[in-house]
Amino acid sequence: MPHITISIDGPTASGKTTLATSLAQHLGLTFLDTGLTFRSLAYALSREPVKHPRVRLGIELKHRPAVYNASGMLTQSHAIFLHEKEITDEIWDPSLDDNLKKISKEPVLRQEILRMHRDIVDECGNLVVVGRDTGATLLPIANLQIYLTASLVVRRERRRAQYRDRSDRSTAVGPPTARDEANRLAVRALNNSVEIQSTYLPASAVLACALNRLNQNPTHISERRDET
């Protein structure tokens, strides 16, 4: 059976995680959130310097993606481990934001993160990946390349609602950055790409848009549940 690979890019709080979760449930896919790897490395850097990132990533620092079966049931949750200790909750500390900025500007670390994510993609096969640059760098020949966006007002409200009961999470959402626009143009240039403006769409309609576009690609099998 052909593999199903989907990438989702877009600005903060545009609905990427919600859409990825829905697609993973509907199609029975692994869900990789690349942003969690960046946060986990920021956490590791706050504890000790990373002198040899190739050794650290994938060995001392491990990212276990979420997995949904063909019935849409979650069989494995997202989890991050540092020295075999789970740090999934700790990586959301707002104090890590400065380290995140450092990582984003460090080509060596970004390249090693990409290598780690490629290993996960090779192992999983059928998956949906969320994160900046995922379409252009990690899954350039995916079955579906999505750029998801929404108005600044709606994105801010979504983030406040998402973290209303989580005082440890940052609710800051700004306008699209130059990098967001560059990613948007990069996704547009890829085959099998679609841009979804979700400002006035409920989550179910965004999912329907994505599935409709996926069904237009004859090289994929959209309903993996039929395999069983």
mmCIF file of C-alpha atoms in Angstrom:
data_model
loop_
_atom_site.group_PDB
_atom_site.id
_atom_site.type_symbol
_atom_site.label_atom_id
_atom_site.label_comp_id
_atom_site.label_asym_id
_atom_site.label_seq_id
_atom_site.Cartn_x
_atom_site.Cartn_y
_atom_site.Cartn_z
ATOM 1 C CA MET A 1 0.000 0.000 0.000
ATOM 2 C CA PRO A 2 1.281 3.542 -0.766
ATOM 3 C CA HIS A 3 2.284 5.624 2.214
ATOM 4 C CA ILE A 4 0.260 8.656 3.251
ATOM 5 C CA THR A 5 2.354 11.669 4.217
ATOM 6 C CA ILE A 6 0.900 15.081 5.045
ATOM 7 C CA SER A 7 2.661 18.269 6.118
ATOM 8 C CA ILE A 8 0.995 21.213 7.861
ATOM 9 C CA ASP A 9 2.641 24.617 8.163
ATOM 10 C CA GLY A 10 1.283 27.988 9.234
ATOM 11 C CA PRO A 11 1.565 30.789 11.783
ATOM 12 C CA THR A 12 1.056 30.359 15.520
ATOM 13 C CA ALA A 13 -2.455 29.274 16.616
ATOM 14 C CA SER A 14 -3.735 28.805 13.065
ATOM 15 C CA GLY A 15 -5.183 25.405 13.982
ATOM 16 C CA LYS A 16 -2.329 23.143 12.870
ATOM 17 C CA THR A 17 -2.444 20.760 15.838
ATOM 18 C CA THR A 18 -6.245 20.483 15.719
ATOM 19 C CA LEU A 19 -6.185 19.621 12.024
ATOM 20 C CA ALA A 20 -3.279 17.192 12.400
ATOM 21 C CA THR A 21 -5.042 15.361 15.222
ATOM 22 C CA SER A 22 -8.238 15.091 13.174
ATOM 23 C CA LEU A 23 -6.369 13.787 10.126
ATOM 24 C CA ALA A 24 -4.435 11.267 12.235
ATOM 25 C CA GLN A 25 -7.678 9.992 13.783
ATOM 26 C CA HIS A 26 -9.526 9.866 10.474
ATOM 27 C CA LEU A 27 -6.773 8.159 8.494
ATOM 28 C CA GLY A 28 -5.005 6.148 11.195
ATOM 29 C CA LEU A 29 -1.691 8.001 11.059
ATOM 30 C CA THR A 30 1.291 8.800 13.239
ATOM 31 C CA PHE A 31 1.318 12.473 14.294
ATOM 32 C CA LEU A 32 4.709 14.179 14.603
ATOM 33 C CA ASP A 33 4.791 17.694 16.075
ATOM 34 C CA THR A 34 8.250 19.003 15.194
ATOM 35 C CA GLY A 35 7.876 21.952 17.545
ATOM 36 C CA LEU A 36 8.075 19.581 20.501
ATOM 37 C CA THR A 37 11.591 18.565 19.455
ATOM 38 C CA PHE A 38 12.703 22.191 19.353
ATOM 39 C CA ARG A 39 11.225 22.760 22.814
ATOM 40 C CA SER A 40 12.827 19.620 24.199
ATOM 41 C CA LEU A 41 16.239 20.708 22.937
ATOM 42 C CA ALA A 42 15.673 24.148 24.476
ATOM 43 C CA TYR A 43 14.961 22.376 27.749
ATOM 44 C CA ALA A 44 18.128 20.279 27.419
ATOM 45 C CA LEU A 45 20.187 23.403 26.706
ATOM 46 C CA SER A 46 18.840 25.002 29.881
ATOM 47 C CA ARG A 47 20.252 22.076 31.881
ATOM 48 C CA GLU A 48 23.573 21.530 30.134
ATOM 49 C CA PRO A 49 25.315 22.544 26.880
ATOM 50 C CA VAL A 50 24.900 20.308 23.869
ATOM 51 C CA LYS A 51 28.456 19.742 22.617
ATOM 52 C CA HIS A 52 27.659 16.885 20.259
ATOM 53 C CA PRO A 53 24.082 17.276 18.935
ATOM 54 C CA ARG A 54 24.364 14.192 16.702
ATOM 55 C CA VAL A 55 24.878 12.068 19.814
ATOM 56 C CA ARG A 56 22.288 13.873 21.892
ATOM 57 C CA LEU A 57 19.373 13.887 19.455
ATOM 58 C CA GLY A 58 17.748 10.473 19.162
ATOM 59 C CA ILE A 59 19.829 8.914 21.928
ATOM 60 C CA GLU A 60 19.890 10.995 25.099
ATOM 61 C CA LEU A 61 16.999 13.097 23.784
ATOM 62 C CA LYS A 62 14.138 11.113 22.241
ATOM 63 C CA HIS A 63 10.873 12.227 20.643
ATOM 64 C CA ARG A 64 8.076 9.638 20.573
ATOM 65 C CA PRO A 65 5.259 10.782 18.260
ATOM 66 C CA ALA A 66 1.562 10.129 18.789
ATOM 67 C CA VAL A 67 0.092 7.130 16.973
ATOM 68 C CA TYR A 68 -3.522 6.501 15.952
ATOM 69 C CA ASN A 69 -4.708 3.113 14.728
ATOM 70 C CA ALA A 70 -7.012 2.402 11.792
ATOM 71 C CA SER A 71 -10.044 2.831 14.059
ATOM 72 C CA GLY A 72 -8.965 6.318 15.068
ATOM 73 C CA MET A 73 -7.932 5.317 18.580
ATOM 74 C CA LEU A 74 -4.860 6.843 20.187
ATOM 75 C CA THR A 75 -2.446 3.986 20.867
ATOM 76 C CA GLN A 76 0.621 6.063 21.771
ATOM 77 C CA SER A 77 0.757 9.643 23.079
ATOM 78 C CA HIS A 78 3.362 12.306 22.336
ATOM 79 C CA ALA A 79 6.259 11.931 24.749
ATOM 80 C CA ILE A 80 9.718 13.473 25.083
ATOM 81 C CA PHE A 81 12.541 11.811 27.036
ATOM 82 C CA LEU A 82 15.868 13.213 28.231
ATOM 83 C CA HIS A 83 18.252 10.610 29.684
ATOM 84 C CA GLU A 84 15.276 8.190 29.769
ATOM 85 C CA LYS A 85 13.250 10.599 31.961
ATOM 86 C CA GLU A 86 10.015 11.934 30.495
ATOM 87 C CA ILE A 87 10.036 15.740 30.213
ATOM 88 C CA THR A 88 6.895 16.236 28.107
ATOM 89 C CA ASP A 89 5.313 18.696 30.554
ATOM 90 C CA GLU A 90 8.532 20.502 31.457
ATOM 91 C CA ILE A 91 9.253 21.647 27.891
ATOM 92 C CA TRP A 92 6.420 24.208 28.042
ATOM 93 C CA ASP A 93 8.136 26.419 30.622
ATOM 94 C CA PRO A 94 7.997 30.015 29.213
ATOM 95 C CA SER A 95 11.572 30.569 30.444
ATOM 96 C CA LEU A 96 12.754 28.355 27.549
ATOM 97 C CA ASP A 97 11.709 30.890 24.909
ATOM 98 C CA ASP A 98 15.151 32.509 24.711
ATOM 99 C CA ASN A 99 16.760 29.122 24.072
ATOM 100 C CA LEU A 100 14.189 28.438 21.365
ATOM 101 C CA LYS A 101 15.269 31.594 19.561
ATOM 102 C CA LYS A 102 18.915 30.529 19.802
ATOM 103 C CA ILE A 103 18.150 27.119 18.327
ATOM 104 C CA SER A 104 16.191 28.625 15.431
ATOM 105 C CA LYS A 105 19.259 30.694 14.496
ATOM 106 C CA GLU A 106 21.792 27.854 14.837
ATOM 107 C CA PRO A 107 22.186 25.947 11.526
ATOM 108 C CA VAL A 108 24.002 22.973 13.093
ATOM 109 C CA LEU A 109 21.252 22.332 15.640
ATOM 110 C CA ARG A 110 18.500 22.817 13.056
ATOM 111 C CA GLN A 111 20.201 20.346 10.724
ATOM 112 C CA GLU A 112 20.478 17.739 13.460
ATOM 113 C CA ILE A 113 16.824 18.219 14.395
ATOM 114 C CA LEU A 114 15.923 17.696 10.724
ATOM 115 C CA ARG A 115 18.017 14.512 10.670
ATOM 116 C CA MET A 116 16.198 13.217 13.752
ATOM 117 C CA HIS A 117 12.812 13.986 12.221
ATOM 118 C CA ARG A 118 13.786 12.223 8.983
ATOM 119 C CA ASP A 119 14.617 9.128 11.008
ATOM 120 C CA ILE A 120 11.140 9.260 12.568
ATOM 121 C CA VAL A 121 9.513 9.722 9.154
ATOM 122 C CA ASP A 122 11.426 6.757 7.714
ATOM 123 C CA GLU A 123 10.378 4.589 10.646
ATOM 124 C CA CYS A 124 6.703 5.550 10.700
ATOM 125 C CA GLY A 125 5.803 5.704 7.019
ATOM 126 C CA ASN A 126 2.194 6.888 7.246
ATOM 127 C CA LEU A 127 2.079 10.174 9.131
ATOM 128 C CA VAL A 128 1.041 13.794 9.415
ATOM 129 C CA VAL A 129 3.723 16.288 10.420
ATOM 130 C CA VAL A 130 3.159 19.733 11.895
ATOM 131 C CA GLY A 131 5.736 22.506 12.087
ATOM 132 C CA ARG A 132 7.612 25.317 10.411
ATOM 133 C CA ASP A 133 9.392 24.362 7.168
ATOM 134 C CA THR A 134 8.034 20.796 7.266
ATOM 135 C CA GLY A 135 6.786 20.852 3.697
ATOM 136 C CA ALA A 136 9.886 22.317 2.106
ATOM 137 C CA THR A 137 12.509 20.496 4.161
ATOM 138 C CA LEU A 138 11.110 17.349 5.769
ATOM 139 C CA LEU A 139 8.354 16.169 3.404
ATOM 140 C CA PRO A 140 8.957 17.836 0.033
ATOM 141 C CA ILE A 141 7.112 15.054 -1.841
ATOM 142 C CA ALA A 142 4.233 14.514 0.591
ATOM 143 C CA ASN A 143 0.790 13.465 -0.639
ATOM 144 C CA LEU A 144 -0.586 16.739 0.714
ATOM 145 C CA GLN A 145 1.123 20.006 1.668
ATOM 146 C CA ILE A 146 -1.086 22.307 3.758
ATOM 147 C CA TYR A 147 -0.507 25.921 4.687
ATOM 148 C CA LEU A 148 -3.090 26.816 7.330
ATOM 149 C CA THR A 149 -3.804 30.392 8.293
ATOM 150 C CA ALA A 150 -6.370 32.613 10.020
ATOM 151 C CA SER A 151 -6.767 36.252 10.995
ATOM 152 C CA LEU A 152 -4.690 37.613 13.875
ATOM 153 C CA VAL A 153 -7.797 38.259 15.989
ATOM 154 C CA VAL A 154 -9.034 34.685 15.582
ATOM 155 C CA ARG A 155 -5.594 33.188 16.226
ATOM 156 C CA ARG A 156 -5.220 35.189 19.424
ATOM 157 C CA GLU A 157 -8.634 34.093 20.657
ATOM 158 C CA ARG A 158 -7.915 30.452 19.816
ATOM 159 C CA ARG A 159 -4.679 30.521 21.796
ATOM 160 C CA ARG A 160 -6.331 32.153 24.822
ATOM 161 C CA ALA A 161 -9.098 29.551 24.740
ATOM 162 C CA GLN A 162 -6.601 26.716 24.305
ATOM 163 C CA TYR A 163 -4.563 27.699 27.364
ATOM 164 C CA ARG A 164 -7.291 29.267 29.481
ATOM 165 C CA ASP A 165 -6.657 26.754 32.260
ATOM 166 C CA ARG A 166 -2.889 26.521 31.750
ATOM 167 C CA SER A 167 -1.123 29.437 33.421
ATOM 168 C CA ASP A 168 2.227 27.825 32.558
ATOM 169 C CA ARG A 169 1.636 28.210 28.806
ATOM 170 C CA SER A 170 2.312 31.361 26.814
ATOM 171 C CA THR A 171 -0.715 32.875 25.062
ATOM 172 C CA ALA A 172 1.288 35.423 23.050
ATOM 173 C CA VAL A 173 0.353 35.466 19.359
ATOM 174 C CA GLY A 174 1.706 38.038 16.924
ATOM 175 C CA PRO A 175 1.131 38.892 13.287
ATOM 176 C CA PRO A 176 2.651 36.653 10.598
ATOM 177 C CA THR A 177 6.420 37.003 10.426
ATOM 178 C CA ALA A 178 8.721 37.212 7.430
ATOM 179 C CA ARG A 179 9.503 33.552 8.000
ATOM 180 C CA ASP A 180 5.785 32.707 7.950
ATOM 181 C CA GLU A 181 5.444 34.418 4.574
ATOM 182 C CA ALA A 182 8.533 32.654 3.236
ATOM 183 C CA ASN A 183 7.114 29.299 4.361
ATOM 184 C CA ARG A 184 3.772 30.147 2.789
ATOM 185 C CA LEU A 185 5.402 30.821 -0.571
ATOM 186 C CA ALA A 186 7.532 27.678 -0.270
ATOM 187 C CA VAL A 187 4.450 25.514 0.337
ATOM 188 C CA ARG A 188 2.627 27.119 -2.586
ATOM 189 C CA ALA A 189 5.484 26.098 -4.871
ATOM 190 C CA LEU A 190 5.215 22.420 -3.905
ATOM 191 C CA ASN A 191 3.157 19.784 -5.657
ATOM 192 C CA ASN A 192 -0.095 18.722 -3.961
ATOM 193 C CA SER A 193 -0.265 21.939 -1.935
ATOM 194 C CA VAL A 194 -3.286 23.799 -0.629
ATOM 195 C CA GLU A 195 -3.724 26.932 1.458
ATOM 196 C CA ILE A 196 -6.661 26.871 3.857
ATOM 197 C CA GLN A 197 -7.958 30.129 5.305
ATOM 198 C CA SER A 198 -9.661 28.975 8.503
ATOM 199 C CA THR A 199 -10.814 32.288 10.003
ATOM 200 C CA TYR A 200 -14.518 31.555 9.468
ATOM 201 C CA LEU A 201 -14.352 27.766 9.318
ATOM 202 C CA PRO A 202 -15.104 25.310 12.136
ATOM 203 C CA ALA A 203 -12.580 22.531 12.662
ATOM 204 C CA SER A 204 -14.830 20.028 10.866
ATOM 205 C CA ALA A 205 -14.883 22.181 7.727
ATOM 206 C CA VAL A 206 -11.089 22.573 7.768
ATOM 207 C CA LEU A 207 -10.771 18.780 7.978
ATOM 208 C CA ALA A 208 -13.199 18.377 5.078
ATOM 209 C CA CYS A 209 -11.131 20.806 2.960
ATOM 210 C CA ALA A 210 -7.951 18.851 3.671
ATOM 211 C CA LEU A 211 -9.542 15.473 2.909
ATOM 212 C CA ASN A 212 -11.083 16.785 -0.294
ATOM 213 C CA ARG A 213 -7.682 17.971 -1.512
ATOM 214 C CA LEU A 214 -6.074 14.694 -0.467
ATOM 215 C CA ASN A 215 -8.660 12.742 -2.443
ATOM 216 C CA GLN A 216 -7.639 14.642 -5.582
ATOM 217 C CA ASN A 217 -4.237 12.950 -5.458
ATOM 218 C CA PRO A 218 -4.585 9.577 -7.250
ATOM 219 C CA THR A 219 -1.394 8.169 -5.726
ATOM 220 C CA HIS A 220 -2.726 7.857 -2.190
ATOM 221 C CA ILE A 221 -5.281 5.781 -0.331
ATOM 222 C CA SER A 222 -7.382 8.152 1.751
ATOM 223 C CA GLU A 223 -9.219 5.626 3.838
ATOM 224 C CA ARG A 224 -6.653 3.361 5.462
ATOM 225 C CA ARG A 225 -9.412 1.856 7.555
ATOM 226 C CA ASP A 226 -10.378 -0.102 4.439
ATOM 227 C CA GLU A 227 -7.136 -2.059 4.896
ATOM 228 C CA THR A 228 -8.762 -3.857 7.775
#
